[in-house]
DNA sequence: CCGAGATCCCGCCAAG
DNA sequence: AACTTGGCGGGATCTC
């Protein structure tokens, strides 16, 4: 059971993500409900149930509470809680998981839940947080975890955090499925340089991450699972196991995806022949690339390039029709 | 498209 | 007792 806002709004996206999280049989994994303590309108575009404001008793039943960003001056300027918020916070179970989005962290801090705890918020509010609550360890991160309390930097980071939580609760495979359904990045890996500069939460070091980093810079070469395992200083068996735990995929499937992505980029930016693209992407043969390419992108390399070059925006979206759900075992 | 050989994947299980 | 590791078998998948 997940009950979001103590105050305010803006939990729509993470709430939707969680309420759309399904298990293998299509059952919802989280029962998402919205409520407010202050009578502010809650966004409920998501098929999630709107609980009339004032019904803070609902909070007492929640396993997880998401606290959205707030502009409440008591909370943001004075570092204290107004009465409705304070009362709402007292309703929350002592063992409930708490998640803040953006400036929602100020509510947690004002409630005294973050003493000596790592926490984050939107970068523009980090200084405020540290000044109002000196005992908080304010960190510039996408999200942080400290025991049962997690904080996120903003709406986008909140989605990452929710995926992280789904992953912890139900495994990487489920998290990936939810991410795919929501059309967001499933998890952060070393092949996404835009994330490299962003301080990531220091969750346990992912043991296959180094091998993955190495792989994405050597896609043009033949890569076997045995080599990746050796890079990770693990046995093949353990490496495969970790890999699935950490990425939700198998090494071989993951490699194919990376190579197709690389092929897409080469097709978009060069006039190299398809055979040459296949070679540079590390496919063992052009035939092999065509098969993999079609399986993932939904169209042939040639058609993809043609469609891409015709599309108006040079950095536009994938112009090929993604035919949604592929039956997948 | 076929078929042989290589490689991958994962349940199983003994060992630590 | 509970957990992790890593070798093995062999069906699935890929490659040539």
Tab-separated table of C-alpha atoms (C1' of nucleotides) in Angstrom, chain A residues 235 237-238 241-242 252 284-285 288 292, chain C residues 4-9 13-16:
chain	number	residue	atom	x	y	z
A	235	UNK	CA	33.362	-16.776	-12.353
A	237	UNK	CA	28.330	-18.297	-13.290
A	238	UNK	CA	28.488	-15.606	-10.648
A	241	UNK	CA	23.901	-14.067	-11.904
A	242	UNK	CA	25.015	-10.601	-10.830
A	252	UNK	CA	24.294	-11.631	-24.348
A	284	UNK	CA	29.555	-11.032	-36.299
A	285	UNK	CA	27.881	-10.545	-39.654
A	288	UNK	CA	23.202	-11.087	-37.611
A	292	UNK	CA	18.859	-8.203	-34.064
C	4	DT	C1'	26.912	-17.286	-1.484
C	5	DT	C1'	29.774	-19.308	-4.826
C	6	DG	C1'	30.898	-21.672	-8.937
C	7	DG	C1'	30.984	-26.089	-11.685
C	8	DC	C1'	27.950	-28.965	-14.534
C	9	DG	C1'	24.325	-30.562	-17.658
C	13	DT	C1'	20.025	-19.641	-29.104
C	14	DC	C1'	23.450	-17.958	-32.189
C	15	DT	C1'	26.969	-18.355	-35.923
C	16	DC	C1'	28.804	-19.833	-40.053
